Amino acid sequence: MRIQNNMWKAVILIGGPDKGTRFRPLSLDVPKPIFPVAGIPMIQHHIEACSKVPEIKEVNLIGFFHYTEMLKSFITMAKQKYSLSIKYLSEYGPLGTAGGLYHFRDQILSGTPEAFFVFNSDVCCNFPLSDILHFHQSKNGDNRITIVATEATHSESMSYGCLVEDENTNEATHYVEKPETFVSSLINCGVYVFTPDVLRCYMAEVFRQHQEESLEMGMGDSNFPDAIKLETEILAGYAGSGKMFVYKTKEIWGQIKSAASAIHANKLYLSVYRRTKPEVLAKKNPDGPIIRGDVFIHESASVDPTAVLGPNVTLGENVEIGAGVRVSNSIVLSGAKLNDHCCVLNTIIGWKCKVGEWSRVEGTAQQPDPNAPYSKIISGQLFNEDGRLIPSITVLGREVDVAPEIIILNSIVLPNKNIHANSKNQIIL
Amino acid sequence: MSPNKSFSLSNTSIGTMKALILVGGYGTRLRPLTLNVPKPLVEFGNKPIMLHQVEALVEAGVETVVLAVSYMSDILEKEMNQHAKRLGIKIVFSQEDEPLGTAGPIALAKKHLSDEKCDKPFFVLNSDVISDYPFSKLLEFHKGHGKEGTICVAKVEEPSKYGVVVYEGDTGRIHRFVEKPQEFVSNKINAGMYIFNPSIFKRMKPEPMSIEREVFPYMAEESELYCMELKDFWMDIGQPKDFLKGMCMYLTSLKKKSPEKLYKESNGVTIVGNVLVDETARIGKNCKIGPNVVLGPNVVIEDGVRIKRSTVMREATIKSHSWLESCIIGWESTVGQWARVENVTVLGQDVNVKDEIYLNGVRILPHKSISTSVPEPQIIM
């Protein structure tokens, strides 16, 4: 009874251009889901994890980004690299986190998979998919959901979906999205397994109710009556039904909402590389450059032997690092050039940026509270109550040119700017 | 000296040339540098501030220098006595028991400046002023008009901040002084360098008294006060911001007068503009130094360092790839790799700035170790 068909699928919810606004200006140039973290696009980590599970035969990306060359070439590359069937299923509009799943139910369920993974694209995780798969298989019921959860601190939990678990049965007895008061420190990781009947039965019912409501309200206030929110409309209703199970992970987990959380995710993924494939990390070499901690250097990047890199640095394709350059806790995107003696700390350097000699580009690192177990990075607001920019990671958008001997501190620089003056705590349009 | 000569005091002057330097108190405005070193001994252009003044006085023929101090400093006494020996002059310390302002200390030192054996005019100067000190010209000008006193005046851009001097352009005779003028009357201010005939002592008592307010206006009224404009450079360097401004002027002047003293481009070091380097200082490869930089004895500049408009005091170390602009690095201090130090940051003695630190307009007291950046102007105790 347990195994009907040993074929699984995966769905990655990639959203659309109106999402990821906290990730601007970087998401102006590239769809956030393919923004590189630890050297590869964010969702390539998901795809790579899927490729390691023999049962998973197909990965579907659902979203409403235009099917641009960038997205196309990413999918072509990933298909070849991982020998997986990868498709982009384009929504006609923002259908919400579950609306797209329902809309494309026929594609997802074609070939009658036993079950399918659903991932949010902006989670950073080491994806113990085989374990999750076995966990899901160990539970009974035709229309069950497995939800991956992790511990958060008391105060941080309220920024996430919160779950209450019956520890004897692993059943989720309660689910609430971003509660105002504390409910549980167990939070939704944005990774799920759905049995096909969830889509066929429960979601169909939610969808039918939506249609009825929108007919009564004369289309209502939404242009997308088909939009369904997974968290509030499916999970919250499913909790307590005895059909939703909690898979708890104590592994690394983070969300990538802001530049600061991308830097942190970069760190988490580099630490995963350290354990699973240390050969991809930069090695300490007596001839230089000096490597401190985990550093990922793309093979096409050129680094002067007198540079000092790390910890937590990723250099993208064709990046050039000059003599005496210092980079720490930063992501340097492809084609960027850091000239001699410059210092880059806690920063994302955009594609093809140039930083002049002796310039300093520095942000303020946001780290999880080191004294609180399970602490995460909360991607809060950009501005404080006085309307001032909250010190955070500095971001240079694409092709920003920073003159020599300048300091840019806690700033966000929009693309294609030439910076000739110091900038502190500013957004440079 | 024959006894009959003592009757000719009023016609020909006798005795040797003398000068008084108003040293005053603790130099609090130049802290944290003056916490360890008396202000007159703080090096300016690799030479104690006071030595610039004393050497210029000696060149003009001065043989006795009176230092009017409000507190005694053993270090100052010891060091100045050494210089006195070397220069073949006499240095006298005149200590006031309570602050006597700007005129009181002169009256207090009367016995050192003039007696029956000496009726020569004497110089008085504030210890904070830096200039090319044209004392010989001042003496000549003073003798030329024959009146009781001459003060030097300097041109400033914003006269409304100061007391200005209104005088007759062709003769230099002072009409009046105007404190912080709201409307433009003059752009010349008192430069804190004077020459007086001993007859000025009748106007002053050894008690708290201001020469600017209680002596000069009366002299001007009686047409006994003239002024001479300083054409070259002048700066009151009592504050760090002005210390650096004065340093730039001093280096420009040095370039004109003795360019051979300035540092020349050498292997692997790029020199921009005027840079003064002690011969015992060492500079690494791929550095870019200048304009307007002074490096003191035994200073170590490691590779790839950029320094502009700064003074680095004796035995300080600047580590690789750091960037410094408009700062004063105190004696024996260390600035870490990839540090950025700017905007009139002053490190006291033996301050240790760790790697990758950013300091903006920070005053750091001696013997501190700095391991977090200070991005806004602040004092670190």
Tab-separated table of N, CA, C and O in Angstrom, chain A residues 225-259:
chain	number	residue	atom	x	y	z
A	225	PRO	N	-8.635	36.267	-8.422
A	225	PRO	CA	-9.458	35.494	-7.489
A	225	PRO	C	-8.912	34.086	-7.297
A	225	PRO	O	-9.241	33.423	-6.310
A	226	ASP	N	-8.052	33.658	-8.216
A	226	ASP	CA	-7.513	32.304	-8.112
A	226	ASP	C	-6.343	32.226	-7.155
A	226	ASP	O	-5.818	31.150	-6.885
A	227	ALA	N	-5.877	33.412	-6.690
A	227	ALA	CA	-4.707	33.411	-5.811
A	227	ALA	C	-5.031	32.708	-4.505
A	227	ALA	O	-6.057	32.971	-3.876
A	228	ILE	N	-4.168	31.789	-4.130
A	228	ILE	CA	-4.358	31.053	-2.881
A	228	ILE	C	-3.048	31.107	-2.108
A	228	ILE	O	-1.966	30.889	-2.676
A	229	LYS	N	-3.175	31.434	-0.826
A	229	LYS	CA	-1.974	31.479	-0.002
A	229	LYS	C	-1.797	30.148	0.702
A	229	LYS	O	-2.661	29.717	1.466
A	230	LEU	N	-0.658	29.544	0.460
A	230	LEU	CA	-0.366	28.238	1.035
A	230	LEU	C	-0.404	28.271	2.563
A	230	LEU	O	-1.038	27.437	3.205
A	231	GLU	N	0.261	29.269	3.120
A	231	GLU	CA	0.439	29.283	4.577
A	231	GLU	C	-0.882	29.474	5.317
A	231	GLU	O	-1.202	28.728	6.233
A	232	THR	N	-1.636	30.504	4.908
A	232	THR	CA	-2.837	30.823	5.685
A	232	THR	C	-4.047	30.005	5.264
A	232	THR	O	-4.912	29.701	6.072
A	233	GLU	N	-4.115	29.641	3.966
A	233	GLU	CA	-5.340	28.980	3.511
A	233	GLU	C	-5.231	27.458	3.495
A	233	GLU	O	-6.233	26.767	3.573
A	234	ILE	N	-4.032	26.950	3.336
A	234	ILE	CA	-3.889	25.491	3.293
A	234	ILE	C	-3.340	24.972	4.628
A	234	ILE	O	-3.986	24.179	5.317
A	235	LEU	N	-2.157	25.464	5.002
A	235	LEU	CA	-1.496	24.887	6.179
A	235	LEU	C	-2.287	25.132	7.455
A	235	LEU	O	-2.442	24.227	8.277
A	236	ALA	N	-2.778	26.371	7.614
A	236	ALA	CA	-3.507	26.693	8.840
A	236	ALA	C	-4.741	25.804	8.963
A	236	ALA	O	-5.083	25.344	10.052
A	237	GLY	N	-5.393	25.530	7.825
A	237	GLY	CA	-6.578	24.690	7.849
A	237	GLY	C	-6.243	23.213	8.038
A	237	GLY	O	-7.010	22.460	8.629
A	238	TYR	N	-5.075	22.840	7.553
A	238	TYR	CA	-4.683	21.435	7.598
A	238	TYR	C	-4.212	21.008	8.979
A	238	TYR	O	-4.328	19.842	9.360
A	239	ALA	N	-3.636	21.980	9.704
A	239	ALA	CA	-3.121	21.650	11.035
A	239	ALA	C	-4.264	21.164	11.911
A	239	ALA	O	-5.386	21.668	11.825
A	240	GLY	N	-3.990	20.163	12.725
A	240	GLY	CA	-5.005	19.639	13.619
A	240	GLY	C	-5.896	18.591	12.985
A	240	GLY	O	-6.761	18.021	13.633
A	241	SER	N	-5.677	18.346	11.664
A	241	SER	CA	-6.522	17.372	10.993
A	241	SER	C	-5.952	15.963	11.116
A	241	SER	O	-6.573	14.998	10.697
A	242	GLY	N	-4.750	15.867	11.666
A	242	GLY	CA	-4.107	14.555	11.772
A	242	GLY	C	-3.422	14.151	10.478
A	242	GLY	O	-2.884	13.060	10.371
A	243	LYS	N	-3.409	15.054	9.481
A	243	LYS	CA	-2.814	14.699	8.183
A	243	LYS	C	-1.580	15.546	7.862
A	243	LYS	O	-1.028	15.450	6.784
A	244	MET	N	-1.199	16.406	8.785
A	244	MET	CA	0.003	17.196	8.547
A	244	MET	C	1.041	16.825	9.597
A	244	MET	O	0.765	16.826	10.791
A	245	PHE	N	2.232	16.472	9.098
A	245	PHE	CA	3.274	15.978	9.983
A	245	PHE	C	4.470	16.914	9.970
A	245	PHE	O	4.788	17.529	8.940
A	246	VAL	N	5.118	16.964	11.115
A	246	VAL	CA	6.243	17.895	11.259
A	246	VAL	C	7.553	17.117	11.211
A	246	VAL	O	7.780	16.215	12.022
A	247	TYR	N	8.385	17.461	10.251
A	247	TYR	CA	9.753	16.921	10.187
A	247	TYR	C	10.663	17.990	10.766
A	247	TYR	O	10.790	19.075	10.196
A	248	LYS	N	11.268	17.694	11.911
A	248	LYS	CA	12.106	18.715	12.551
A	248	LYS	C	13.548	18.562	12.107
A	248	LYS	O	14.086	17.462	12.099
A	249	THR	N	14.155	19.677	11.775
A	249	THR	CA	15.567	19.645	11.412
A	249	THR	C	16.342	20.558	12.354
A	249	THR	O	15.851	21.608	12.768
A	250	LYS	N	17.539	20.112	12.705
A	250	LYS	CA	18.405	20.974	13.504
A	250	LYS	C	19.569	21.443	12.647
A	250	LYS	O	20.528	22.023	13.135
A	251	GLU	N	19.480	21.186	11.384
A	251	GLU	CA	20.541	21.596	10.459
A	251	GLU	C	20.435	23.093	10.217
A	251	GLU	O	19.509	23.749	10.674
A	252	ILE	N	21.407	23.593	9.443
A	252	ILE	CA	21.391	25.019	9.133
A	252	ILE	C	20.113	25.379	8.386
A	252	ILE	O	19.580	24.597	7.601
A	253	TRP	N	19.624	26.535	8.651
A	253	TRP	CA	18.464	27.019	7.921
A	253	TRP	C	18.426	28.547	7.991
A	253	TRP	O	18.743	29.134	9.021
A	254	GLY	N	18.063	29.172	6.901
A	254	GLY	CA	17.912	30.627	6.895
A	254	GLY	C	17.014	31.043	5.754
A	254	GLY	O	16.743	30.262	4.840
A	255	GLN	N	16.559	32.265	5.861
A	255	GLN	CA	15.722	32.826	4.796
A	255	GLN	C	16.538	33.882	4.071
A	255	GLN	O	17.340	34.568	4.707
A	256	ILE	N	16.334	34.039	2.796
A	256	ILE	CA	17.075	35.073	2.082
A	256	ILE	C	16.082	36.131	1.613
A	256	ILE	O	15.453	36.004	0.561
A	257	LYS	N	15.924	37.136	2.448
A	257	LYS	CA	14.981	38.207	2.125
A	257	LYS	C	15.722	39.482	1.750
A	257	LYS	O	15.296	40.229	0.895
A	258	SER	N	16.827	39.743	2.462
A	258	SER	CA	17.547	41.004	2.307
A	258	SER	C	18.996	40.710	1.950
A	258	SER	O	19.439	39.567	1.978
A	259	ALA	N	19.737	41.786	1.649
A	259	ALA	CA	21.162	41.628	1.355
A	259	ALA	C	21.884	41.013	2.553
A	259	ALA	O	22.738	40.145	2.392
